PDB file of C-alpha atoms and ligand atoms in Angstrom:
ATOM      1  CA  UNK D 266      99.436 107.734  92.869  1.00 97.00           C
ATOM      2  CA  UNK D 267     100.571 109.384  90.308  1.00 97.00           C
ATOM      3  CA  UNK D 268     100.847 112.858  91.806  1.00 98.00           C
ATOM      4  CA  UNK D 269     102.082 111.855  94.686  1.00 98.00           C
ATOM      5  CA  UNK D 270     105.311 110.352  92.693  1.00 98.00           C
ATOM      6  CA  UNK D 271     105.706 113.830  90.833  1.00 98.00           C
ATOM      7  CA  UNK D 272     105.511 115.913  94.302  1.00 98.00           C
ATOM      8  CA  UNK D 273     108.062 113.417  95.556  1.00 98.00           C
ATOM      9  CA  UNK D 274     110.254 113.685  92.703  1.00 98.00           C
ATOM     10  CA  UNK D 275     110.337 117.313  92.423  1.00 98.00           C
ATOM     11  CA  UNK D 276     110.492 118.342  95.866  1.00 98.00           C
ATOM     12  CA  UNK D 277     111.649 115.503  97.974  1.00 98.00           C
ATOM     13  CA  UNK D 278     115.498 114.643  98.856  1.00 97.00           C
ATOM     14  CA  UNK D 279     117.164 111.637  99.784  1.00 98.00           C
ATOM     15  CA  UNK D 280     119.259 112.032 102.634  1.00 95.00           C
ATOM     16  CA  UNK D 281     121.980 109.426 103.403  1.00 90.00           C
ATOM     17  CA  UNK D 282     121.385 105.421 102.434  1.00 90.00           C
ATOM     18  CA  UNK D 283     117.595 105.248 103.685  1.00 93.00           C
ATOM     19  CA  UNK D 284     115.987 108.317 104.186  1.00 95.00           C
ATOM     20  CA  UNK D 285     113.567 110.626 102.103  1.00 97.00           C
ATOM     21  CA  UNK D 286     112.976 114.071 103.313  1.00 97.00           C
ATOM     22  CA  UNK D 287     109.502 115.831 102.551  1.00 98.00           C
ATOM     23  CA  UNK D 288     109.517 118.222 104.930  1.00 98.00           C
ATOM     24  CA  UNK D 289     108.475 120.950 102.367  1.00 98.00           C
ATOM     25  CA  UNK D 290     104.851 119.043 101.811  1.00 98.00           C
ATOM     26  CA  UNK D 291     104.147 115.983 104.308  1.00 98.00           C
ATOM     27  CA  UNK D 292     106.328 116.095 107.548  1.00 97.00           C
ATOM     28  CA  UNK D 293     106.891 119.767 108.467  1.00 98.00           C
ATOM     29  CA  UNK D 294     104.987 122.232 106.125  1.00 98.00           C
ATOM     30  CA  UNK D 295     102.070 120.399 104.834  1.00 98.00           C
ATOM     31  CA  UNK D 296     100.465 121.072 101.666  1.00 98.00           C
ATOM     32  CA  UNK D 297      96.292 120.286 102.394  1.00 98.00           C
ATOM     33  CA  UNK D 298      95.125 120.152  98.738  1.00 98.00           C
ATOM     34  CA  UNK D 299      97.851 117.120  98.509  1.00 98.00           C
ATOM     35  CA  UNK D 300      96.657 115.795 101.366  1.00 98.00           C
ATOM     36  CA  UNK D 301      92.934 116.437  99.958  1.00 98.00           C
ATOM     37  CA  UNK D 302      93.877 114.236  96.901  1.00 98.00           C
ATOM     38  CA  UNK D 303      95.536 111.232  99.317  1.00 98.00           C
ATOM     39  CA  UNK D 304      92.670 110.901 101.543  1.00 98.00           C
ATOM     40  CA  UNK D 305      90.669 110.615  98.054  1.00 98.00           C
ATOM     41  CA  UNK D 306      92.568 107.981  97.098  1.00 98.00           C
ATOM     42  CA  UNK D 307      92.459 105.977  99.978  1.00 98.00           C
ATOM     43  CA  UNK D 308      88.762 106.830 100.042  1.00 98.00           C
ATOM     44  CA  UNK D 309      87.830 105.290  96.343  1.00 98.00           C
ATOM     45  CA  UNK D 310      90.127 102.409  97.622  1.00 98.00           C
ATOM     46  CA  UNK D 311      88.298 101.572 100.982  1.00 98.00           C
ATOM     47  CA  UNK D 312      84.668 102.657 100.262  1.00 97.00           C
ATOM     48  CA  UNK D 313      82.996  99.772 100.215  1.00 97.00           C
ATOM     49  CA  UNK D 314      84.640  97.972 102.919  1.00 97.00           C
ATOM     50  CA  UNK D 315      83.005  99.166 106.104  1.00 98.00           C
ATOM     51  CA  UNK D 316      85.185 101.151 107.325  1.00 98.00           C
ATOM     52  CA  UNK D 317      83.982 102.619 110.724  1.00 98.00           C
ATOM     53  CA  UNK D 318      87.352 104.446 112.093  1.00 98.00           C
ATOM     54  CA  UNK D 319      90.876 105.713 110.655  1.00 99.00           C
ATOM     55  CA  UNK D 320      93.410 105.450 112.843  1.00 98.00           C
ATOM     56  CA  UNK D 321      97.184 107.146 113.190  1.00 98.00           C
ATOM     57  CA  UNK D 322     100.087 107.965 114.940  1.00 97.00           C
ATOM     58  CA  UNK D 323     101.302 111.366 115.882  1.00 96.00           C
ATOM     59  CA  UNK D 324     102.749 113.725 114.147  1.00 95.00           C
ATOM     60  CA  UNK D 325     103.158 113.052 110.206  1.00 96.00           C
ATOM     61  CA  UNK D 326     100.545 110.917 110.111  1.00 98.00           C
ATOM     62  CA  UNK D 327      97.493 113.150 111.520  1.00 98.00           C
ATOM     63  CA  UNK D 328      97.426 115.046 107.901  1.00 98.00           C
ATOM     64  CA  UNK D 329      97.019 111.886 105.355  1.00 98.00           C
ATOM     65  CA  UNK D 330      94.638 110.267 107.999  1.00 99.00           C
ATOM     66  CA  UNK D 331      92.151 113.006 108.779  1.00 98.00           C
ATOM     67  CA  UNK D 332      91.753 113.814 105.128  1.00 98.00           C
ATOM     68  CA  UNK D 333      91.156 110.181 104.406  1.00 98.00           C
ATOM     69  CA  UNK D 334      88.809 110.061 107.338  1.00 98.00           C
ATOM     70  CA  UNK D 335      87.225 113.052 105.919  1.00 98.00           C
ATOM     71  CA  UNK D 336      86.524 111.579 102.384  1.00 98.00           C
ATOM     72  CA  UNK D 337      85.171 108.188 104.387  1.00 98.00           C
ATOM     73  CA  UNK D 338      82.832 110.508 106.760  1.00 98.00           C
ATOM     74  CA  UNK D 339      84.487 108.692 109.804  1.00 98.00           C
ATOM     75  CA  UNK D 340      86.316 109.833 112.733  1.00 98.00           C
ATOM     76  CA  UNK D 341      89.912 109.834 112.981  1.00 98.00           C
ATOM     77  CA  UNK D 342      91.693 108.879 116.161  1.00 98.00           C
ATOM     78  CA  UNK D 343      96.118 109.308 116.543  1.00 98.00           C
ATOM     79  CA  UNK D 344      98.071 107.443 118.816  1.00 97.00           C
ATOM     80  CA  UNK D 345      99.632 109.457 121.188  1.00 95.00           C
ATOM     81  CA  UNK D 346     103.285 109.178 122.095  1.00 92.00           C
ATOM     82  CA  UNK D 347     103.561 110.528 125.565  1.00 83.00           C
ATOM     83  CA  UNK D 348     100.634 110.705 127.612  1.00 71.00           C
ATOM     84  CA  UNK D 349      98.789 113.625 128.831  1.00 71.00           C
ATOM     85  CA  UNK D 350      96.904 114.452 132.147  1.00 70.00           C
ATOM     86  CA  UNK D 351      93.781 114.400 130.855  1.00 73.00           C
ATOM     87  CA  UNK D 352      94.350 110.577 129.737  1.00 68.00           C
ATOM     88  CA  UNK D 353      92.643 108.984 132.999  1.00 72.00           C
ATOM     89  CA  UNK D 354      90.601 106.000 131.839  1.00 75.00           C
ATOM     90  CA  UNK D 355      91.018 103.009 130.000  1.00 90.00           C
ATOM     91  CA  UNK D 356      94.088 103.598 127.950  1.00 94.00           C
ATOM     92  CA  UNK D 357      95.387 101.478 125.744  1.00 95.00           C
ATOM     93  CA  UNK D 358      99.023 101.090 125.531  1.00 95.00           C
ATOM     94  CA  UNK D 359     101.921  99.526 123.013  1.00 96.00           C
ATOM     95  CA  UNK D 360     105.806  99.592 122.948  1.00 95.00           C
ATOM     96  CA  UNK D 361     107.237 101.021 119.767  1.00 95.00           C
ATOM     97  CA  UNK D 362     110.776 100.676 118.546  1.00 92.00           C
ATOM     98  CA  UNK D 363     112.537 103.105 116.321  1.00 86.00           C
ATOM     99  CA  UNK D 364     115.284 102.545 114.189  1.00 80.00           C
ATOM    100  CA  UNK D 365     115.690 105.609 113.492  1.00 78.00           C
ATOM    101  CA  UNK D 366     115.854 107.335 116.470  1.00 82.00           C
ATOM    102  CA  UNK D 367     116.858 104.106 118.254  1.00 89.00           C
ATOM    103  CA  UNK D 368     114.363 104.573 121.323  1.00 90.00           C
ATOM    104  CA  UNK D 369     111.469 102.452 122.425  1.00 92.00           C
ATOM    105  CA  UNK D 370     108.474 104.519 123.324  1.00 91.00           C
ATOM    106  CA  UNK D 371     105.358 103.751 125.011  1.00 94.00           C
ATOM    107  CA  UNK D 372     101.864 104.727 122.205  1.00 96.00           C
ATOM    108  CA  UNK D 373      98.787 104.771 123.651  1.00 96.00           C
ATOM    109  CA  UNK D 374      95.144 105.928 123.066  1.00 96.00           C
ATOM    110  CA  UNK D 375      92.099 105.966 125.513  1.00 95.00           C
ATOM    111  CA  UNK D 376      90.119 103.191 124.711  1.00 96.00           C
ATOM    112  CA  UNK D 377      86.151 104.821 124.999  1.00 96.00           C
ATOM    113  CA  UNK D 378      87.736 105.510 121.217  1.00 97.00           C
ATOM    114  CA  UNK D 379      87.882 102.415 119.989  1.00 98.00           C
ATOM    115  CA  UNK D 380      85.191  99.294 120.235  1.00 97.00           C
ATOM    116  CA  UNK D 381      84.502  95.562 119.319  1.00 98.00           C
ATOM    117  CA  UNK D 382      82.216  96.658 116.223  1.00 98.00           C
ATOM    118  CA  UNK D 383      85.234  99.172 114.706  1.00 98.00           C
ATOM    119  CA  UNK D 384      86.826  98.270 111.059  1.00 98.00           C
ATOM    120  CA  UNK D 385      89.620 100.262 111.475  1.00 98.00           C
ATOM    121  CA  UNK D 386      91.595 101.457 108.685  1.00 99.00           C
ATOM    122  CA  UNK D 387      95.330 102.750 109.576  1.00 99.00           C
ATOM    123  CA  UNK D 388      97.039 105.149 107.889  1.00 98.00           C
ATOM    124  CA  UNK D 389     100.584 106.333 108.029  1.00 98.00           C
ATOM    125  CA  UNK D 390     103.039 108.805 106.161  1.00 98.00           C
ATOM    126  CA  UNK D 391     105.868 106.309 106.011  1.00 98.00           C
ATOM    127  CA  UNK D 392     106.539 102.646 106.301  1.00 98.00           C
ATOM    128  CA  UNK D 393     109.840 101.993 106.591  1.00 97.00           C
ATOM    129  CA  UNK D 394     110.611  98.582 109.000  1.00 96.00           C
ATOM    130  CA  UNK D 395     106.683  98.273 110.387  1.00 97.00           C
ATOM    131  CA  UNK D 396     106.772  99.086 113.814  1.00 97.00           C
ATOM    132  CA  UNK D 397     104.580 102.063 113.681  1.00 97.00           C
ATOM    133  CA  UNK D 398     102.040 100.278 112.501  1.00 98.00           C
ATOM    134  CA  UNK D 399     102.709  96.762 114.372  1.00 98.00           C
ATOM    135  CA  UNK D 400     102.111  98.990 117.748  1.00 98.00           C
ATOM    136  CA  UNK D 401      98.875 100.354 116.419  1.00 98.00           C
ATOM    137  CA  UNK D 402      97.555  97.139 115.359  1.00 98.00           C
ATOM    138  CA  UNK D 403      98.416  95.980 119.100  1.00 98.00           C
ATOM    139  CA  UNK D 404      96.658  98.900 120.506  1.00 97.00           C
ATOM    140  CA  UNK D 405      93.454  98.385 117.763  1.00 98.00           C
ATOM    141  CA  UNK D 406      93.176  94.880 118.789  1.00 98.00           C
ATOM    142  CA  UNK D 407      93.205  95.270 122.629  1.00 96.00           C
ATOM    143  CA  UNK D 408      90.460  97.040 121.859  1.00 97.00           C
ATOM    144  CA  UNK D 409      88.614  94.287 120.214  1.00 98.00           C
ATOM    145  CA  UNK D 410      87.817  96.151 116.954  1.00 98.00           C
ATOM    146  CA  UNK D 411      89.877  94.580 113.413  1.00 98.00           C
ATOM    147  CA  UNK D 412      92.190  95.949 111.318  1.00 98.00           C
ATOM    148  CA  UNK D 413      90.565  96.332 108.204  1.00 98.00           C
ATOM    149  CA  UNK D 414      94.196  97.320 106.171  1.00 98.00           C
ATOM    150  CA  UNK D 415      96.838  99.424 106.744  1.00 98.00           C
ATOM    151  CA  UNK D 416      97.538 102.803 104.067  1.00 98.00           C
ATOM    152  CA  UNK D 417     100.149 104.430 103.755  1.00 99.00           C
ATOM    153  CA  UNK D 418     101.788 107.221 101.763  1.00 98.00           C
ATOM    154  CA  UNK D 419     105.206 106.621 100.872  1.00 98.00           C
ATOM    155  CA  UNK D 420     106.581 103.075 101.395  1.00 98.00           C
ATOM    156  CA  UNK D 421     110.132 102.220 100.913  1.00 98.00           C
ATOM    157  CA  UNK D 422     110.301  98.743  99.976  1.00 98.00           C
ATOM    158  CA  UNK D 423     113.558  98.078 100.660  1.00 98.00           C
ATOM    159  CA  UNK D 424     113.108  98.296 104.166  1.00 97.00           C
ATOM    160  CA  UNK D 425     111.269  95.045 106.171  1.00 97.00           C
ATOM    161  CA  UNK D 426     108.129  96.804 107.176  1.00 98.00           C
ATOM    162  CA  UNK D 427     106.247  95.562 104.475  1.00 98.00           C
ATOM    163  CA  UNK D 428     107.263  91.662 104.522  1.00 98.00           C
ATOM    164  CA  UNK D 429     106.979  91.881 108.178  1.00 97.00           C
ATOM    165  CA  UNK D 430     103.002  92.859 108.022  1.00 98.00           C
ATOM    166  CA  UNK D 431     102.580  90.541 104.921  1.00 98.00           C
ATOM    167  CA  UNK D 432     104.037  87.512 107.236  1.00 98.00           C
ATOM    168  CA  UNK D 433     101.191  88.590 109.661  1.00 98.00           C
ATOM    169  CA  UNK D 434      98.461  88.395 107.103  1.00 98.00           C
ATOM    170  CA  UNK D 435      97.887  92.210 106.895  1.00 98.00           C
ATOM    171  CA  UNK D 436      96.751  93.799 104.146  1.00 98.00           C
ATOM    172  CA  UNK D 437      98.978  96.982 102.924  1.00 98.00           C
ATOM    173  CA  UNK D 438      98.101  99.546 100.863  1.00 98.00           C
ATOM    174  CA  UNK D 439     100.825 101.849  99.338  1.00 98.00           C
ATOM    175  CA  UNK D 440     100.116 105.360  97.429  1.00 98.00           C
ATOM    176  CA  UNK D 441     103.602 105.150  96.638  1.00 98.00           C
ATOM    177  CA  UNK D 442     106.582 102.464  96.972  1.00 98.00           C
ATOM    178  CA  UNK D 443     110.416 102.872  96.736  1.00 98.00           C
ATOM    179  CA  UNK D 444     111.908 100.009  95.913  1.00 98.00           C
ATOM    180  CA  UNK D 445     115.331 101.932  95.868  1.00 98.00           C
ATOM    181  CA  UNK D 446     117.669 104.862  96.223  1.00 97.00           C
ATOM    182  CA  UNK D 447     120.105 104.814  93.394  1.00 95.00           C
ATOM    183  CA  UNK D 448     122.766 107.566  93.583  1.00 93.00           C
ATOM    184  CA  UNK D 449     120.620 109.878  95.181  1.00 93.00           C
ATOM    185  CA  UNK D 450     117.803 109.396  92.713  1.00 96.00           C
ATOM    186  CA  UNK D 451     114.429 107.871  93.871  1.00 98.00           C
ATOM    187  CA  UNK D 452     113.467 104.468  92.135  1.00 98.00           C
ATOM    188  CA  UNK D 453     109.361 103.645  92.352  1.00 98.00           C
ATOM    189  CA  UNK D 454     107.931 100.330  91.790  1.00 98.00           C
ATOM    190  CA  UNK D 455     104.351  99.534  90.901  1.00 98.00           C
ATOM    191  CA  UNK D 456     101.739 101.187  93.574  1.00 98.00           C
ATOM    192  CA  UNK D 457      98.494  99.382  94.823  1.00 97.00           C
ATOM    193  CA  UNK D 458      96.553 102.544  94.547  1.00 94.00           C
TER     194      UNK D 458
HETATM  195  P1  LIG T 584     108.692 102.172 111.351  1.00 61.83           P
HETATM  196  O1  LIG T 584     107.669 102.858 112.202  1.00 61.83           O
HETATM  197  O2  LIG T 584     108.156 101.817 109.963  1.00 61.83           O
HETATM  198  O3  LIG T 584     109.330 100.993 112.047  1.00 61.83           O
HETATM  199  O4  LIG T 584     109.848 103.167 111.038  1.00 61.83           O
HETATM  200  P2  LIG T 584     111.145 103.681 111.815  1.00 61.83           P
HETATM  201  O5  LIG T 584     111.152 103.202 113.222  1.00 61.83           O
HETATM  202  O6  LIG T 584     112.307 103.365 110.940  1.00 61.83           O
HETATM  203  O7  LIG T 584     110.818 105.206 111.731  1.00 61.83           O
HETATM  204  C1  LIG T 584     110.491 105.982 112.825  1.00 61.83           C
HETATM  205  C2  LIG T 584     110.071 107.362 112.404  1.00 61.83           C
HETATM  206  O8  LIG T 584     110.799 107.823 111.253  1.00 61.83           O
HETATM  207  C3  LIG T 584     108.616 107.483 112.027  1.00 61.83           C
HETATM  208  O9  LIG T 584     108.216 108.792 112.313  1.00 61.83           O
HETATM  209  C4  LIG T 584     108.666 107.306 110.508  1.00 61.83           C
HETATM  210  O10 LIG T 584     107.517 107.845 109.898  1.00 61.83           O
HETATM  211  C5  LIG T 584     109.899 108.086 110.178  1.00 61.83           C
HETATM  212  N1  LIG T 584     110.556 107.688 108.944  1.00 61.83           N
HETATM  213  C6  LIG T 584     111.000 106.472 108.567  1.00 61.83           C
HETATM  214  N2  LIG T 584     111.619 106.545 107.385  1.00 61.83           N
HETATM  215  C7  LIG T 584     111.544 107.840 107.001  1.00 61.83           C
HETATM  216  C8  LIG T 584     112.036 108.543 105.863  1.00 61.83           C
HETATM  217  O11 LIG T 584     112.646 107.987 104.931  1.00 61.83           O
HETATM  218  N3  LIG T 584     111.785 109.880 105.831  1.00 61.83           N
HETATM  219  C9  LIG T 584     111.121 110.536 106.821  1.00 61.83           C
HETATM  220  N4  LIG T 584     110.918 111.849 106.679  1.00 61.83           N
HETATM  221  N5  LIG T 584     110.678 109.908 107.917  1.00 61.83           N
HETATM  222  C10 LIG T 584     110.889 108.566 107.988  1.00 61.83           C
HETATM  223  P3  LIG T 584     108.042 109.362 113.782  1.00 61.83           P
HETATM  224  O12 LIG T 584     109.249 109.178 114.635  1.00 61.83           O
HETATM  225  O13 LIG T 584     106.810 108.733 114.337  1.00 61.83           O
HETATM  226  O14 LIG T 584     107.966 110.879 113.515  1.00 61.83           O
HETATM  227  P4  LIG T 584     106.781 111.918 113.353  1.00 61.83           P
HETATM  228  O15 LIG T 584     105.628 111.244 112.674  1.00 61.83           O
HETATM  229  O16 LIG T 584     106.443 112.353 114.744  1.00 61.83           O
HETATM  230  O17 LIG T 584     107.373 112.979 112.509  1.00 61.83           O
END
């Protein structure tokens, strides 16, 4: 997506070996009409494949998903990472692992959300070694509804996540892929959408 690359370029900043920052439009301060134009893109990508449900993970990935649920005219439903008191019946539960902050946290979402007849598509800010989205698609299929694909908005190749997914026969859709950092300066290989 080609706008997606410019915003990137212009405003994000690589911090360290492996890590983009884009606070200024996606992780912090979110810019809507950008998000507008992702959840369009997903949209043309996924409209004619049933799609009953787009699912997330809190935080960064509640903007891109409810603006591509938007566009599909389907609910969206986040993950939650700690659970709250309301959360009484049925919930659905998964161990993630992150590398980056090194901690294993329980994700969970009540499961009256999900159902057996759901398509579900998942969509994420970042992939970066797959976890994130290996927990949801644990969560999605206790649930007994597929996982149609899995979208996401900035994917940096170099990192597992990808191959990892592939290797479990899921289908990944990138706006955007990194295939390196190179002194600081973002590299982008071919996108699927
Ligand atoms: P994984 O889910 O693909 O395995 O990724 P990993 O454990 O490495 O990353 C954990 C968190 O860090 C995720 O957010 C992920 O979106 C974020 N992340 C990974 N790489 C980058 C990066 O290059 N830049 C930024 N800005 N974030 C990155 P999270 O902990 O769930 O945070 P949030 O969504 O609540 O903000």
């Amino acid at each position: 997506m080609k706008l997606l690359e410019e915003r990137i370029l212009k405003d994000g900043h690589v911090l360290g070996e492996n890590i983009l920052k884009v606070d200024s439009f996606l992780t912090h301060q979110v810019d809507a009409n950008l998000m507008r134009e992702i959840g369009k893109a997903f949209a043309t990508y996924f409209k004619t494949t049933g799609i009953t449900k787009v699912v997330t993970i809190e935080a960064s990935g509640i903007a891109p998903a409810i603006y591509t649920a938007e566009a599909l005219e389907v609910p969206m439903v986040f993950a939650k990472k700690s659970k709250n008191i309301t959360m009484t019946e049925g919930i659905l539960t998964a161990e993630v692992y992150s590398f980056t902050k090194q901690v294993t946290s329980t994700i969970s979402i009540a499961g009256k959300f999900l159902n057996r007849q759901d398509k579900v598509l998942i969509i994420d800010d970042f992939l970066a070694n797959g976890k994130a989205a290996k927990g949801l698609i644990e969560i999605i299929e206790q649930s007994g509804a597929s996982v149609e694909a899995i979208g996401i908005v900035i994917e940096k190749s170099f990192q597992e996540g990808r191959k990892l997914l592939e290797e479990d026969k899921r289908k990944v859709v990138s706006l955007t892929r990194i295939q390196k950092f190179e002194n600081r300066k973002i590299v982008f290989m071919e996108a699927d959408a």
